mmCIF file of C-alpha atoms and ligand atoms in Angstrom:
data_model
loop_
_atom_site.group_PDB
_atom_site.id
_atom_site.type_symbol
_atom_site.label_atom_id
_atom_site.label_comp_id
_atom_site.label_asym_id
_atom_site.label_seq_id
_atom_site.Cartn_x
_atom_site.Cartn_y
_atom_site.Cartn_z
ATOM 1 C CA MET A 1 -3.495 19.254 7.739
ATOM 2 C CA VAL A 2 -6.321 18.306 10.052
ATOM 3 C CA ALA A 3 -9.393 16.327 8.984
ATOM 4 C CA ARG A 4 -12.458 17.590 10.824
ATOM 5 C CA GLU A 5 -16.072 16.514 10.661
ATOM 6 C CA THR A 6 -18.492 19.123 9.357
ATOM 7 C CA ASP A 7 -22.242 18.886 8.777
ATOM 8 C CA GLY A 8 -22.444 15.735 6.661
ATOM 9 C CA GLY A 9 -18.858 15.891 5.461
ATOM 10 C CA ILE A 10 -15.177 15.929 6.325
ATOM 11 C CA GLU A 11 -12.909 18.841 5.559
ATOM 12 C CA LEU A 12 -9.134 18.788 5.383
ATOM 13 C CA VAL A 13 -7.810 22.106 6.627
ATOM 14 C CA ARG A 14 -4.412 23.657 7.214
ATOM 15 C CA GLU A 15 -4.112 24.550 10.905
ATOM 16 C CA GLU A 16 -1.350 25.757 13.184
ATOM 17 C CA VAL A 17 -1.401 23.718 16.370
ATOM 18 C CA GLY A 18 0.848 23.491 19.414
ATOM 19 C CA GLU A 19 3.068 20.591 20.483
ATOM 20 C CA ASP A 20 0.318 19.471 22.860
ATOM 21 C CA PHE A 21 -1.691 18.427 19.769
ATOM 22 C CA LEU A 22 0.788 15.566 19.201
ATOM 23 C CA MET A 23 -0.273 12.179 20.514
ATOM 24 C CA PRO A 24 1.649 10.017 23.025
ATOM 25 C CA GLY A 25 4.821 8.270 21.896
ATOM 26 C CA GLU A 26 8.542 8.104 22.538
ATOM 27 C CA VAL A 27 9.784 9.231 19.128
ATOM 28 C CA THR A 28 9.206 12.676 17.622
ATOM 29 C CA ILE A 29 9.787 12.853 13.881
ATOM 30 C CA LYS A 30 10.226 15.859 11.607
ATOM 31 C CA VAL A 31 8.168 14.657 8.672
ATOM 32 C CA HIS A 32 9.828 14.907 5.260
ATOM 33 C CA PHE A 33 7.301 12.984 3.173
ATOM 34 C CA SER A 34 4.024 11.108 3.457
ATOM 35 C CA SER A 35 2.218 9.433 0.574
ATOM 36 C CA ALA A 36 -1.247 8.878 -0.848
ATOM 37 C CA ASN A 37 -2.911 5.540 -0.112
ATOM 38 C CA TYR A 38 -6.447 4.280 -0.693
ATOM 39 C CA LYS A 39 -6.950 4.301 3.084
ATOM 40 C CA ASP A 40 -6.029 8.008 3.232
ATOM 41 C CA GLY A 41 -8.822 8.613 0.748
ATOM 42 C CA LEU A 42 -11.238 6.759 3.017
ATOM 43 C CA ALA A 43 -10.016 8.846 5.978
ATOM 44 C CA ILE A 44 -11.462 11.986 4.364
ATOM 45 C CA THR A 45 -14.647 10.224 3.200
ATOM 46 C CA PRO A 46 -17.789 10.467 5.354
ATOM 47 C CA ARG A 47 -18.482 6.979 6.774
ATOM 48 C CA GLY A 48 -15.235 5.818 5.140
ATOM 49 C CA GLY A 49 -14.925 3.333 7.970
ATOM 50 C CA VAL A 50 -11.231 3.728 8.803
ATOM 51 C CA VAL A 51 -11.010 6.693 11.208
ATOM 52 C CA ARG A 52 -12.146 6.179 14.771
ATOM 53 C CA ASN A 53 -12.389 9.838 15.845
ATOM 54 C CA TYR A 54 -11.967 13.245 14.282
ATOM 55 C CA PRO A 55 -10.152 15.631 14.361
ATOM 56 C CA LEU A 56 -7.259 13.633 12.974
ATOM 57 C CA VAL A 57 -4.099 14.353 11.011
ATOM 58 C CA PRO A 58 -4.350 11.864 8.111
ATOM 59 C CA GLY A 59 -1.386 10.206 6.418
ATOM 60 C CA ILE A 60 -0.818 6.506 7.074
ATOM 61 C CA ASP A 61 2.828 6.866 6.018
ATOM 62 C CA ILE A 62 5.345 8.983 7.917
ATOM 63 C CA THR A 63 8.943 9.301 6.712
ATOM 64 C CA GLY A 64 11.522 11.731 8.007
ATOM 65 C CA GLU A 65 14.114 12.431 10.646
ATOM 66 C CA VAL A 66 14.012 11.762 14.369
ATOM 67 C CA VAL A 67 14.260 15.025 16.335
ATOM 68 C CA SER A 68 13.969 13.522 19.813
ATOM 69 C CA SER A 69 13.521 10.104 21.344
ATOM 70 C CA GLU A 70 12.860 8.805 24.828
ATOM 71 C CA ASP A 71 13.798 5.366 23.574
ATOM 72 C CA PRO A 72 17.545 4.601 23.345
ATOM 73 C CA GLU A 73 17.014 2.683 20.104
ATOM 74 C CA PHE A 74 16.521 5.985 18.252
ATOM 75 C CA ALA A 75 18.615 9.157 18.207
ATOM 76 C CA PRO A 76 18.158 12.603 16.661
ATOM 77 C CA GLY A 77 19.105 12.493 12.994
ATOM 78 C CA ASP A 78 18.002 8.896 12.410
ATOM 79 C CA LEU A 79 16.072 8.562 9.144
ATOM 80 C CA VAL A 80 12.936 6.530 9.701
ATOM 81 C CA ILE A 81 9.575 5.370 8.405
ATOM 82 C CA ALA A 82 6.525 4.659 10.556
ATOM 83 C CA HIS A 83 3.316 3.157 9.187
ATOM 84 C CA GLY A 84 0.613 0.720 10.181
ATOM 85 C CA TYR A 85 -0.943 0.204 13.626
ATOM 86 C CA ASP A 86 -3.102 3.280 14.391
ATOM 87 C CA ILE A 87 -1.175 5.757 12.237
ATOM 88 C CA GLY A 88 -3.483 7.948 10.154
ATOM 89 C CA THR A 89 -6.598 6.254 11.542
ATOM 90 C CA ALA A 90 -6.590 6.655 15.350
ATOM 91 C CA HIS A 91 -3.192 8.355 15.830
ATOM 92 C CA HIS A 92 -2.087 11.518 13.999
ATOM 93 C CA GLY A 93 -0.305 10.648 10.771
ATOM 94 C CA GLY A 94 2.114 12.114 8.274
ATOM 95 C CA PHE A 95 0.255 15.152 6.872
ATOM 96 C CA ALA A 96 1.926 17.477 9.425
ATOM 97 C CA GLU A 97 5.369 18.969 10.034
ATOM 98 C CA TYR A 98 5.886 16.785 13.113
ATOM 99 C CA ALA A 99 4.625 13.389 14.217
ATOM 100 C CA ARG A 100 5.046 11.623 17.555
ATOM 101 C CA VAL A 101 4.631 7.853 17.685
ATOM 102 C CA PRO A 102 5.540 4.899 19.923
ATOM 103 C CA ALA A 103 9.104 3.599 19.352
ATOM 104 C CA GLY A 104 7.644 0.152 18.629
ATOM 105 C CA TRP A 105 6.064 1.517 15.450
ATOM 106 C CA VAL A 106 9.268 3.000 13.993
ATOM 107 C CA VAL A 107 11.607 1.451 11.405
ATOM 108 C CA LYS A 108 15.123 2.850 10.860
ATOM 109 C CA LEU A 109 15.900 3.316 7.185
ATOM 110 C CA ASP A 110 19.014 1.604 5.921
ATOM 111 C CA GLY A 111 19.648 1.788 2.188
ATOM 112 C CA LEU A 112 16.519 3.817 1.332
ATOM 113 C CA THR A 113 16.054 7.595 1.462
ATOM 114 C CA PRO A 114 12.926 8.983 3.162
ATOM 115 C CA ARG A 115 11.603 9.853 -0.303
ATOM 116 C CA GLU A 116 12.144 6.326 -1.612
ATOM 117 C CA ALA A 117 10.514 4.937 1.521
ATOM 118 C CA ALA A 118 7.515 7.234 1.004
ATOM 119 C CA ALA A 119 7.337 6.242 -2.672
ATOM 120 C CA LEU A 120 6.999 2.654 -1.485
ATOM 121 C CA GLY A 121 4.895 3.475 1.581
ATOM 122 C CA THR A 122 2.169 1.209 2.903
ATOM 123 C CA ALA A 123 1.076 0.146 -0.593
ATOM 124 C CA GLY A 124 4.605 -0.784 -1.679
ATOM 125 C CA PHE A 125 5.248 -2.547 1.602
ATOM 126 C CA THR A 126 2.032 -4.533 1.061
ATOM 127 C CA ALA A 127 3.196 -5.488 -2.420
ATOM 128 C CA ALA A 128 6.468 -6.716 -0.902
ATOM 129 C CA LEU A 129 4.569 -8.660 1.794
ATOM 130 C CA SER A 130 2.525 -10.303 -0.973
ATOM 131 C CA VAL A 131 5.625 -11.247 -2.970
ATOM 132 C CA GLN A 132 7.385 -12.499 0.169
ATOM 133 C CA ALA A 133 4.380 -14.709 1.004
ATOM 134 C CA LEU A 134 4.504 -16.272 -2.480
ATOM 135 C CA LEU A 135 8.281 -16.776 -2.286
ATOM 136 C CA ASP A 136 7.952 -18.353 1.168
ATOM 137 C CA ARG A 137 5.492 -20.769 -0.375
ATOM 138 C CA GLY A 138 8.137 -21.822 -2.874
ATOM 139 C CA LEU A 139 7.099 -19.920 -6.024
ATOM 140 C CA THR A 140 9.869 -19.800 -8.633
ATOM 141 C CA PRO A 141 9.986 -18.095 -12.057
ATOM 142 C CA SER A 142 9.871 -21.469 -13.836
ATOM 143 C CA ASP A 143 6.408 -22.142 -12.334
ATOM 144 C CA GLY A 144 4.798 -19.849 -14.917
ATOM 145 C CA PRO A 145 3.120 -16.436 -15.183
ATOM 146 C CA VAL A 146 2.116 -14.425 -12.129
ATOM 147 C CA LEU A 147 -1.019 -12.300 -12.416
ATOM 148 C CA VAL A 148 -1.133 -8.858 -10.757
ATOM 149 C CA THR A 149 -4.565 -7.191 -10.584
ATOM 150 C CA GLY A 150 -5.261 -3.502 -10.007
ATOM 151 C CA ALA A 151 -1.913 -3.255 -11.757
ATOM 152 C CA THR A 152 -1.733 0.534 -12.027
ATOM 153 C CA GLY A 153 -2.512 0.968 -8.334
ATOM 154 C CA GLY A 154 -0.026 1.455 -5.512
ATOM 155 C CA VAL A 155 0.112 -2.206 -4.520
ATOM 156 C CA GLY A 156 -0.116 -3.289 -8.160
ATOM 157 C CA THR A 157 2.668 -1.158 -9.678
ATOM 158 C CA VAL A 158 5.153 -2.046 -6.956
ATOM 159 C CA ALA A 159 4.233 -5.752 -7.192
ATOM 160 C CA VAL A 160 4.805 -5.690 -10.977
ATOM 161 C CA ASP A 161 8.169 -3.978 -10.467
ATOM 162 C CA ILE A 162 9.404 -6.329 -7.710
ATOM 163 C CA LEU A 163 8.249 -9.523 -9.433
ATOM 164 C CA SER A 164 9.708 -8.592 -12.811
ATOM 165 C CA GLY A 165 12.995 -7.670 -11.096
ATOM 166 C CA LEU A 166 13.067 -11.169 -9.597
ATOM 167 C CA GLY A 167 12.680 -12.724 -13.048
ATOM 168 C CA TYR A 168 8.975 -13.627 -12.990
ATOM 169 C CA GLU A 169 6.766 -13.422 -16.087
ATOM 170 C CA VAL A 170 4.242 -10.834 -14.915
ATOM 171 C CA VAL A 171 0.794 -10.450 -16.455
ATOM 172 C CA ALA A 172 -0.669 -7.086 -15.437
ATOM 173 C CA SER A 173 -4.456 -6.735 -15.287
ATOM 174 C CA THR A 174 -5.734 -3.159 -15.461
ATOM 175 C CA GLY A 175 -8.920 -1.244 -16.235
ATOM 176 C CA LYS A 176 -6.974 1.773 -17.496
ATOM 177 C CA ILE A 177 -6.710 2.137 -21.234
ATOM 178 C CA GLY A 178 -3.315 3.571 -22.039
ATOM 179 C CA ALA A 179 -1.529 2.127 -19.006
ATOM 180 C CA GLY A 180 0.304 -0.462 -21.100
ATOM 181 C CA GLU A 181 3.407 1.670 -21.632
ATOM 182 C CA LEU A 182 3.960 2.292 -17.923
ATOM 183 C CA LEU A 183 3.315 -1.332 -16.993
ATOM 184 C CA ALA A 184 5.663 -2.592 -19.716
ATOM 185 C CA ALA A 185 8.330 -0.157 -18.491
ATOM 186 C CA LEU A 186 7.914 -1.615 -14.988
ATOM 187 C CA GLY A 187 8.626 -5.044 -16.469
ATOM 188 C CA ALA A 188 5.175 -6.508 -17.194
ATOM 189 C CA HIS A 189 5.431 -9.218 -19.829
ATOM 190 C CA SER A 190 1.863 -8.620 -20.994
ATOM 191 C CA VAL A 191 -1.013 -6.308 -20.093
ATOM 192 C CA ILE A 192 -4.646 -7.453 -20.066
ATOM 193 C CA GLY A 193 -7.973 -5.885 -19.059
ATOM 194 C CA ARG A 194 -9.766 -6.282 -15.749
ATOM 195 C CA LEU A 195 -10.932 -9.761 -14.810
ATOM 196 C CA PRO A 196 -13.454 -11.165 -15.318
ATOM 197 C CA ALA A 197 -14.011 -9.513 -18.704
ATOM 198 C CA GLU A 198 -17.155 -7.381 -19.016
ATOM 199 C CA GLY A 199 -20.199 -9.694 -19.133
ATOM 200 C CA GLU A 200 -18.158 -12.832 -18.382
ATOM 201 C CA LYS A 201 -19.543 -15.029 -15.633
ATOM 202 C CA VAL A 202 -17.111 -16.349 -13.023
ATOM 203 C CA ARG A 203 -17.160 -20.158 -13.148
ATOM 204 C CA PRO A 204 -16.076 -22.228 -10.133
ATOM 205 C CA LEU A 205 -13.199 -23.592 -12.228
ATOM 206 C CA ASN A 206 -11.893 -22.232 -15.485
ATOM 207 C CA LYS A 207 -8.822 -22.763 -17.690
ATOM 208 C CA ALA A 208 -5.766 -22.872 -15.399
ATOM 209 C CA GLN A 209 -3.360 -20.090 -16.395
ATOM 210 C CA TRP A 210 -1.411 -18.523 -13.517
ATOM 211 C CA ALA A 211 1.226 -19.953 -11.212
ATOM 212 C CA ALA A 212 0.209 -17.322 -8.667
ATOM 213 C CA GLY A 213 -1.591 -14.028 -8.182
ATOM 214 C CA VAL A 214 -1.143 -10.745 -6.323
ATOM 215 C CA ASP A 215 -4.631 -9.346 -5.855
ATOM 216 C CA SER A 216 -5.516 -6.010 -4.255
ATOM 217 C CA VAL A 217 -8.956 -5.855 -5.896
ATOM 218 C CA GLY A 218 -10.951 -8.640 -4.186
ATOM 219 C CA GLY A 219 -14.577 -9.191 -5.252
ATOM 220 C CA GLN A 220 -15.248 -10.809 -8.648
ATOM 221 C CA SER A 221 -11.602 -10.344 -9.605
ATOM 222 C CA LEU A 222 -10.412 -12.588 -6.765
ATOM 223 C CA ALA A 223 -13.092 -15.167 -7.546
ATOM 224 C CA HIS A 224 -11.936 -15.210 -11.166
ATOM 225 C CA ILE A 225 -8.259 -15.595 -10.228
ATOM 226 C CA LEU A 226 -9.029 -18.463 -7.857
ATOM 227 C CA SER A 227 -10.819 -20.256 -10.680
ATOM 228 C CA THR A 228 -7.887 -19.805 -13.093
ATOM 229 C CA VAL A 229 -4.824 -20.498 -10.899
ATOM 230 C CA LYS A 230 -2.889 -23.621 -11.839
ATOM 231 C CA TYR A 231 -2.752 -26.723 -9.677
ATOM 232 C CA GLY A 232 -0.965 -25.983 -6.354
ATOM 233 C CA GLY A 233 -0.795 -22.229 -7.002
ATOM 234 C CA ALA A 234 -1.425 -19.418 -4.516
ATOM 235 C CA VAL A 235 -3.005 -15.975 -4.454
ATOM 236 C CA ALA A 236 -1.850 -13.253 -2.058
ATOM 237 C CA VAL A 237 -4.865 -11.067 -1.322
ATOM 238 C CA SER A 238 -4.563 -7.648 0.275
ATOM 239 C CA GLY A 239 -7.377 -5.373 -0.886
ATOM 240 C CA LEU A 240 -10.964 -4.765 -1.830
ATOM 241 C CA THR A 241 -11.193 -1.957 -4.376
ATOM 242 C CA GLY A 242 -13.512 -4.262 -6.353
ATOM 243 C CA GLY A 243 -15.606 -5.123 -3.285
ATOM 244 C CA PRO A 244 -15.387 -7.284 -0.169
ATOM 245 C CA GLU A 245 -17.615 -10.151 -1.313
ATOM 246 C CA VAL A 246 -15.947 -13.025 -3.148
ATOM 247 C CA PRO A 247 -18.384 -15.176 -5.106
ATOM 248 C CA THR A 248 -16.384 -18.392 -5.202
ATOM 249 C CA THR A 249 -16.717 -22.053 -4.193
ATOM 250 C CA VAL A 250 -14.433 -24.536 -2.456
ATOM 251 C CA LEU A 251 -13.561 -26.169 -5.799
ATOM 252 C CA PRO A 252 -10.267 -24.338 -6.513
ATOM 253 C CA PHE A 253 -9.089 -25.301 -3.018
ATOM 254 C CA ILE A 254 -10.130 -28.949 -2.971
ATOM 255 C CA LEU A 255 -9.653 -29.881 -6.638
ATOM 256 C CA ARG A 256 -6.570 -27.810 -7.515
ATOM 257 C CA GLY A 257 -4.942 -27.395 -4.098
ATOM 258 C CA VAL A 258 -5.005 -23.598 -4.530
ATOM 259 C CA SER A 259 -4.055 -21.503 -1.482
ATOM 260 C CA LEU A 260 -5.345 -18.095 -0.492
ATOM 261 C CA LEU A 261 -2.695 -16.119 1.394
ATOM 262 C CA GLY A 262 -4.034 -13.248 3.518
ATOM 263 C CA ILE A 263 -1.849 -10.142 3.592
ATOM 264 C CA ASP A 264 -2.066 -7.560 6.374
ATOM 265 C CA SER A 265 0.400 -4.706 6.706
ATOM 266 C CA VAL A 266 -1.358 -2.913 9.564
ATOM 267 C CA GLN A 267 -0.910 -5.184 12.576
ATOM 268 C CA LEU A 268 2.229 -6.915 11.292
ATOM 269 C CA PRO A 269 4.594 -7.146 14.293
ATOM 270 C CA ILE A 270 7.452 -4.656 14.250
ATOM 271 C CA GLY A 271 10.216 -7.301 13.987
ATOM 272 C CA ALA A 272 8.812 -8.704 10.742
ATOM 273 C CA ARG A 273 8.135 -5.146 9.532
ATOM 274 C CA ARG A 274 11.772 -4.080 10.093
ATOM 275 C CA GLU A 275 13.058 -7.235 8.354
ATOM 276 C CA LEU A 276 10.918 -6.641 5.273
ATOM 277 C CA TRP A 277 11.971 -2.974 5.035
ATOM 278 C CA ALA A 278 15.581 -4.210 5.054
ATOM 279 C CA ARG A 279 14.733 -6.527 2.126
ATOM 280 C CA LEU A 280 13.019 -3.629 0.312
ATOM 281 C CA ALA A 281 16.414 -1.921 0.270
ATOM 282 C CA LYS A 282 18.105 -5.059 -1.059
ATOM 283 C CA ASP A 283 16.750 -8.131 -2.858
ATOM 284 C CA LEU A 284 13.133 -6.889 -3.075
ATOM 285 C CA LYS A 285 14.005 -3.310 -4.095
ATOM 286 C CA PRO A 286 11.880 -2.226 -7.072
ATOM 287 C CA GLN A 287 14.070 -1.307 -10.035
ATOM 288 C CA HIS A 288 11.838 1.454 -11.452
ATOM 289 C CA LEU A 289 10.635 3.400 -8.431
ATOM 290 C CA SER A 290 11.229 6.733 -10.165
ATOM 291 C CA LEU A 291 8.898 5.680 -13.018
ATOM 292 C CA LEU A 292 5.953 4.797 -10.812
ATOM 293 C CA GLU A 293 6.355 7.742 -8.429
ATOM 294 C CA ASN A 294 4.738 11.194 -8.688
ATOM 295 C CA TYR A 295 5.317 14.098 -6.306
ATOM 296 C CA VAL A 296 2.859 16.649 -4.976
ATOM 297 C CA PRO A 297 3.210 19.157 -2.153
ATOM 298 C CA ILE A 298 0.990 18.661 0.904
ATOM 299 C CA THR A 299 -1.205 21.543 -0.256
ATOM 300 C CA GLU A 300 -2.368 19.339 -3.155
ATOM 301 C CA ALA A 301 -2.891 16.160 -1.127
ATOM 302 C CA GLU A 302 -6.669 16.390 -1.067
ATOM 303 C CA SER A 303 -7.098 16.330 -4.850
ATOM 304 C CA VAL A 304 -4.788 13.302 -5.126
ATOM 305 C CA LEU A 305 -6.863 11.461 -2.520
ATOM 306 C CA HIS A 306 -10.004 12.151 -4.539
ATOM 307 C CA SER A 307 -8.335 10.699 -7.640
ATOM 308 C CA ILE A 308 -7.494 7.542 -5.661
ATOM 309 C CA LEU A 309 -11.121 7.228 -4.590
ATOM 310 C CA ASP A 310 -12.509 7.691 -8.086
ATOM 311 C CA GLY A 311 -10.071 5.133 -9.518
ATOM 312 C CA THR A 312 -8.195 7.509 -11.853
ATOM 313 C CA HIS A 313 -4.929 7.578 -9.873
ATOM 314 C CA SER A 314 -1.909 5.590 -11.062
ATOM 315 C CA GLY A 315 1.248 4.464 -9.292
ATOM 316 C CA ARG A 316 2.440 6.001 -6.051
ATOM 317 C CA THR A 317 2.199 9.656 -5.089
ATOM 318 C CA VAL A 318 4.739 11.018 -2.639
ATOM 319 C CA ILE A 319 3.397 13.917 -0.600
ATOM 320 C CA GLY A 320 6.054 16.499 0.187
ATOM 321 C CA VAL A 321 5.630 17.841 3.715
ATOM 322 C CA ALA A 322 8.891 19.545 4.835
ATOM 323 C CA GLY A 323 8.982 23.074 3.471
ATOM 324 C CA GLU A 324 5.678 22.686 1.606
ATOM 325 C CA PHE A 325 3.144 24.201 4.021
HETATM 326 N N1 NAP B 1 -4.009 -5.523 3.515
HETATM 327 C C1 NAP B 1 -3.274 -4.442 3.712
HETATM 328 O O1 NAP B 1 -2.478 -4.335 4.654
HETATM 329 C C2 NAP B 1 -3.380 -3.325 2.714
HETATM 330 C C3 NAP B 1 -2.361 -2.391 2.579
HETATM 331 C C4 NAP B 1 -2.451 -1.435 1.548
HETATM 332 C C5 NAP B 1 -3.594 -1.390 0.745
HETATM 333 N N2 NAP B 1 -4.579 -2.294 0.980
HETATM 334 C C6 NAP B 1 -5.780 -2.292 0.149
HETATM 335 O O2 NAP B 1 -5.393 -2.653 -1.166
HETATM 336 C C7 NAP B 1 -6.238 -2.000 -2.105
HETATM 337 C C8 NAP B 1 -5.370 -1.244 -3.091
HETATM 338 O O3 NAP B 1 -4.660 -0.216 -2.409
HETATM 339 P P1 NAP B 1 -3.781 0.805 -3.262
HETATM 340 O O4 NAP B 1 -3.141 1.738 -2.302
HETATM 341 O O5 NAP B 1 -2.956 0.043 -4.238
HETATM 342 O O6 NAP B 1 -4.957 1.569 -4.046
HETATM 343 P P2 NAP B 1 -4.904 2.313 -5.445
HETATM 344 O O7 NAP B 1 -3.566 2.911 -5.674
HETATM 345 O O8 NAP B 1 -6.105 3.165 -5.488
HETATM 346 O O9 NAP B 1 -5.049 1.111 -6.506
HETATM 347 C C9 NAP B 1 -6.180 0.312 -6.584
HETATM 348 C C10 NAP B 1 -6.355 -0.159 -8.029
HETATM 349 O O10 NAP B 1 -7.473 -1.052 -8.058
HETATM 350 C C11 NAP B 1 -8.084 -0.958 -9.339
HETATM 351 N N3 NAP B 1 -9.499 -0.646 -9.128
HETATM 352 C C12 NAP B 1 -10.045 0.493 -8.646
HETATM 353 N N4 NAP B 1 -11.372 0.398 -8.578
HETATM 354 C C13 NAP B 1 -11.686 -0.833 -9.050
HETATM 355 C C14 NAP B 1 -12.904 -1.528 -9.264
HETATM 356 N N5 NAP B 1 -14.079 -0.982 -8.959
HETATM 357 N N6 NAP B 1 -12.846 -2.787 -9.744
HETATM 358 C C15 NAP B 1 -11.663 -3.353 -10.042
HETATM 359 N N7 NAP B 1 -10.463 -2.724 -9.869
HETATM 360 C C16 NAP B 1 -10.484 -1.486 -9.378
HETATM 361 C C17 NAP B 1 -7.387 0.154 -10.106
HETATM 362 O O11 NAP B 1 -6.386 -0.470 -10.906
HETATM 363 P P3 NAP B 1 -6.539 -0.600 -12.497
HETATM 364 O O12 NAP B 1 -7.200 0.654 -12.978
HETATM 365 O O13 NAP B 1 -5.114 -0.766 -12.969
HETATM 366 O O14 NAP B 1 -7.394 -1.808 -12.749
HETATM 367 C C18 NAP B 1 -6.714 0.940 -9.006
HETATM 368 O O15 NAP B 1 -5.584 1.626 -9.485
HETATM 369 C C19 NAP B 1 -7.197 -1.139 -1.292
HETATM 370 O O16 NAP B 1 -8.381 -1.868 -1.073
HETATM 371 C C20 NAP B 1 -6.447 -0.937 0.021
HETATM 372 O O17 NAP B 1 -7.313 -0.660 1.081
HETATM 373 C C21 NAP B 1 -4.498 -3.245 1.936
#
């Protein structure tokens, strides 16, 4: 599927192209699955701000099988995932039968199938990066509840699942009425509404409640979490669905020793990326991936991306590519 600019818009169209359409890289992958991420929604949004030039094959996640490699590290038949760097923004992504990418962007899968890897995808990987950052900072289950915002989203659902699997008391914050059953099944201890509550003003400091937070919402939500994290706690921040501006003060940092941990999955060096994917197959593997995953064929990708943009999407959607055109 190729995203092309039209008069005032962007259309996603099925096209047959030759091998010369592929971009430079050492590893050619037969794509099995991609997935739907917020950034993929922005890629088909006029002035979405993530794509440098059209036409572009969207899909920031590529999973599948190596068909040829000019790099000895990879051989035909290897099962791999590639995501981050320019994929799906300045380099053709996973919404096509084949993808060609630099070897330094590719992760061999060990202990995860391509479908499981796509179900995790960039959002799940970002959740794992957030959890890893909190663990590296010394967070333990006895420290108290961990708040996850945007809890029904891709980052949110996987963060709830990983944290609950590690024994943390997870409080899931969501704007979706009726999401409680799913979040409880993923291991959330309790489910609350979006923060701050409607009409509530964010104060510089408020009642301390959370040992830590995983926030992919940003904006007022992040300001509220910072004002309610317990002494010495930390918040891993990865997203901005609630807006980029954070109306906070220095008080949580200088009076409660709160830390803000920035999470970036895009430019993360490949060594750290491969190590975290190995953990995602072992100690950080979500226990309920099949519950939070939906499947659609590539022909239905566009409608899923619109649901992500309008905030009605839940969990992770795997996009079937092989055999689905
Ligand atoms: N830093 C990185 O490397 C990285 C990587 C991946 C994603 N991200 C970013 O992380 C964010 C989440 O990505 P995702 O793939 O998880 O997206 P997603 O699946 O669309 O989930 C986002 C969730 O945010 C909540 N939300 C939506 N609109 C909101 C609003 N106006 N105010 C408050 N909450 C709102 C919703 O959860 P509820 O309905 O449950 O409240 C929604 O499900 C995006 O900003 C994305 O760009 C960053």
